[in-house]
mmCIF file of C-alpha atoms in Angstrom:
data_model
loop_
_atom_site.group_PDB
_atom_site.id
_atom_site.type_symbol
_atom_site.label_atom_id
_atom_site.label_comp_id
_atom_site.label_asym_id
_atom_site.label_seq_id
_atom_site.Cartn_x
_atom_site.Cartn_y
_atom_site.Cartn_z
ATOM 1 C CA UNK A 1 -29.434 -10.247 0.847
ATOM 2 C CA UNK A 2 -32.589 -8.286 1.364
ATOM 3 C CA UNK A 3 -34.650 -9.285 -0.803
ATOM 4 C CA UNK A 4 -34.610 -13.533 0.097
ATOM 5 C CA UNK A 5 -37.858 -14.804 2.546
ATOM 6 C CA UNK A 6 -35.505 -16.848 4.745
ATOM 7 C CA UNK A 7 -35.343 -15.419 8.093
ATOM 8 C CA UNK A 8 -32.400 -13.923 9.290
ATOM 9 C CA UNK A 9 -29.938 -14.953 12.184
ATOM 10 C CA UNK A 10 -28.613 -12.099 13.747
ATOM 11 C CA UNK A 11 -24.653 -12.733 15.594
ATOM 12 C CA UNK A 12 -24.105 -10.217 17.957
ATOM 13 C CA UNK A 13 -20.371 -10.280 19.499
ATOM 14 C CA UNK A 14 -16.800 -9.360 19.770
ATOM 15 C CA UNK A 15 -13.902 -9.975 17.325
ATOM 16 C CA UNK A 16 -14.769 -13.872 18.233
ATOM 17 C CA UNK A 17 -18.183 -13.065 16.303
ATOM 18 C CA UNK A 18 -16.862 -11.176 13.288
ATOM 19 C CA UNK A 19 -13.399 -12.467 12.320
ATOM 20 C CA UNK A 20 -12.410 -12.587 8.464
ATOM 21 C CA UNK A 21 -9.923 -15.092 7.856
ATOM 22 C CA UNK A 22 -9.151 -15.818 4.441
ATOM 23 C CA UNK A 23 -10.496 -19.550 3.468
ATOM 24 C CA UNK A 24 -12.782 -20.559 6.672
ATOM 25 C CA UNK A 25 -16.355 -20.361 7.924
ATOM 26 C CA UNK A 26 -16.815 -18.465 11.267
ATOM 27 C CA UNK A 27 -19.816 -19.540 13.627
ATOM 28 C CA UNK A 28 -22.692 -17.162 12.551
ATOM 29 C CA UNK A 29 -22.070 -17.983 8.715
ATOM 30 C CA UNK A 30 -21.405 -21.790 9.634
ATOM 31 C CA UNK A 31 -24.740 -21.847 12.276
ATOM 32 C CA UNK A 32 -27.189 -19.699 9.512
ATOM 33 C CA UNK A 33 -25.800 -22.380 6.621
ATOM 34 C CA UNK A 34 -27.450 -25.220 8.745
ATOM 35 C CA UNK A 35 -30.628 -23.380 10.044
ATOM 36 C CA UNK A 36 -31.176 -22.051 6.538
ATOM 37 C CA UNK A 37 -30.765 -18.390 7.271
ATOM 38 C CA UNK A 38 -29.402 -15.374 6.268
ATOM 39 C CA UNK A 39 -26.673 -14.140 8.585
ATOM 40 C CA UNK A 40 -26.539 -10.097 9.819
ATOM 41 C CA UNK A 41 -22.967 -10.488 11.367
ATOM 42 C CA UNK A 42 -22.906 -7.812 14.177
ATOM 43 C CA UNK A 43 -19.657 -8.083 15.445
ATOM 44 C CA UNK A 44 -17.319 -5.888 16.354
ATOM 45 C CA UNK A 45 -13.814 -6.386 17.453
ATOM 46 C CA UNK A 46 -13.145 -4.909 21.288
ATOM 47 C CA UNK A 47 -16.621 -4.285 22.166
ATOM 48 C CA UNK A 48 -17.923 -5.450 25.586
ATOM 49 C CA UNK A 49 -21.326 -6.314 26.984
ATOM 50 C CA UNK A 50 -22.899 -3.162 27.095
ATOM 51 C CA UNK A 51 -22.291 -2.918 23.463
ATOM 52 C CA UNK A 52 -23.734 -6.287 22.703
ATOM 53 C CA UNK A 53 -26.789 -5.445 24.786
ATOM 54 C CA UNK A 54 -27.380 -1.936 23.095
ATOM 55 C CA UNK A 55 -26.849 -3.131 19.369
ATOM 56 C CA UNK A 56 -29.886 -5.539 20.325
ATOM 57 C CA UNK A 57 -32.269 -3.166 21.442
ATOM 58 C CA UNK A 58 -31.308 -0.883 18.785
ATOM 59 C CA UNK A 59 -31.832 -3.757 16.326
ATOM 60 C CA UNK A 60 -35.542 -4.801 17.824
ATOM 61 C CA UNK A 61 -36.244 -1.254 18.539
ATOM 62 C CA UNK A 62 -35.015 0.931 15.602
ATOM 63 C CA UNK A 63 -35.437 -1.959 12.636
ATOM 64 C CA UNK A 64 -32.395 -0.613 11.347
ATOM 65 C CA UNK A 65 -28.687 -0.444 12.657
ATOM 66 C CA UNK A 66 -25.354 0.689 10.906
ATOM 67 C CA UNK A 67 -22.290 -1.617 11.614
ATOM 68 C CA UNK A 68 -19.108 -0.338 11.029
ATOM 69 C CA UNK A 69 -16.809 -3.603 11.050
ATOM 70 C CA UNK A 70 -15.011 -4.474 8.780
ATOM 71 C CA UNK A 71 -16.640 -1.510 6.369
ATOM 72 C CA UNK A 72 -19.594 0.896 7.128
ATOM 73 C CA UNK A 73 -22.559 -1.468 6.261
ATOM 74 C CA UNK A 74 -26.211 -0.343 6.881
ATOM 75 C CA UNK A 75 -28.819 -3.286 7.627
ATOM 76 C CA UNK A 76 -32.775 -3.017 7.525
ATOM 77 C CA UNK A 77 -33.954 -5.576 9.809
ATOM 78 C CA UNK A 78 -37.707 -5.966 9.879
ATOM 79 C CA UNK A 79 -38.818 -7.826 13.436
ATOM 80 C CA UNK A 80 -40.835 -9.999 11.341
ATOM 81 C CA UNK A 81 -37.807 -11.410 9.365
ATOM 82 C CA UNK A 82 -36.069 -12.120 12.161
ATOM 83 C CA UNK A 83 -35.476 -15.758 13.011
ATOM 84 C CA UNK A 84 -32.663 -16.082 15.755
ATOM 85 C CA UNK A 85 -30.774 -13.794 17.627
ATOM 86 C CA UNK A 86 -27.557 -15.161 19.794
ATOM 87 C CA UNK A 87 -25.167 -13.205 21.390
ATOM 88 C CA UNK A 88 -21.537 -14.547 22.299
ATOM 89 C CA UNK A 89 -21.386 -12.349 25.814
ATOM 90 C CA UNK A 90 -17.624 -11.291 26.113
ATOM 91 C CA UNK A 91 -15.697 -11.209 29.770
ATOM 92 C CA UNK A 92 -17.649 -9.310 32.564
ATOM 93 C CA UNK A 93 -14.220 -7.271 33.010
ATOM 94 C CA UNK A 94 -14.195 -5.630 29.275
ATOM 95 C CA UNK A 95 -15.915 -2.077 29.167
ATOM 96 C CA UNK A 96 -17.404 -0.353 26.855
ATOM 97 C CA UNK A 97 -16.039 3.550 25.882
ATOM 98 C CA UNK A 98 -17.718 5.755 24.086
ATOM 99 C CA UNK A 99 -15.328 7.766 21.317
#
């Protein structure tokens, strides 16, 4: 996954961004199969837009960030290598707390 010269699409969201159902192709993995890319799925069931907006900078800022949805996954993301980012915003209402 690290290794390939595509550029990678990074999906920042809620459980509408990362949901693993058995037999079907969710919207980052169905979007970075017809743009060519390699998907980073970012989501993370619950979260709210404050989460979203701090996994971003962490991502453009830190070139690394550590996802723990569905398991504890680590990604190295060079700003070079990255080709899109989009972010499916959740309600204004859902907040974000810190455990």
């Amino acid at each position: 996954m690290f290794g390939s010269s595509r550029k990678k699409l990074i999906a920042i969201g809620c459980s509408y961004t990362n949901y693993a159902r058995r037999h079907s192709t969710h919207w980052p993995e169905f979007l970075a199969e017809h743009l060519d890319m390699e998907v980073v799925n970012l989501g993370d069931p619950g979260k709210g837009n404050s989460y979203m907006f701090s996994i971003l900078q962490d991502v453009l800022m830190l070139n690394k960030i550590i996802n723990s949805w569905p398991k504890r996954i680590e990604f190295n993301i060079k700003n070079e290598d990255i080709g899109l980012v989009v972010i499916m915003w959740s309600e204004f209402q859902r907040m974000d707390f810190e455990s």
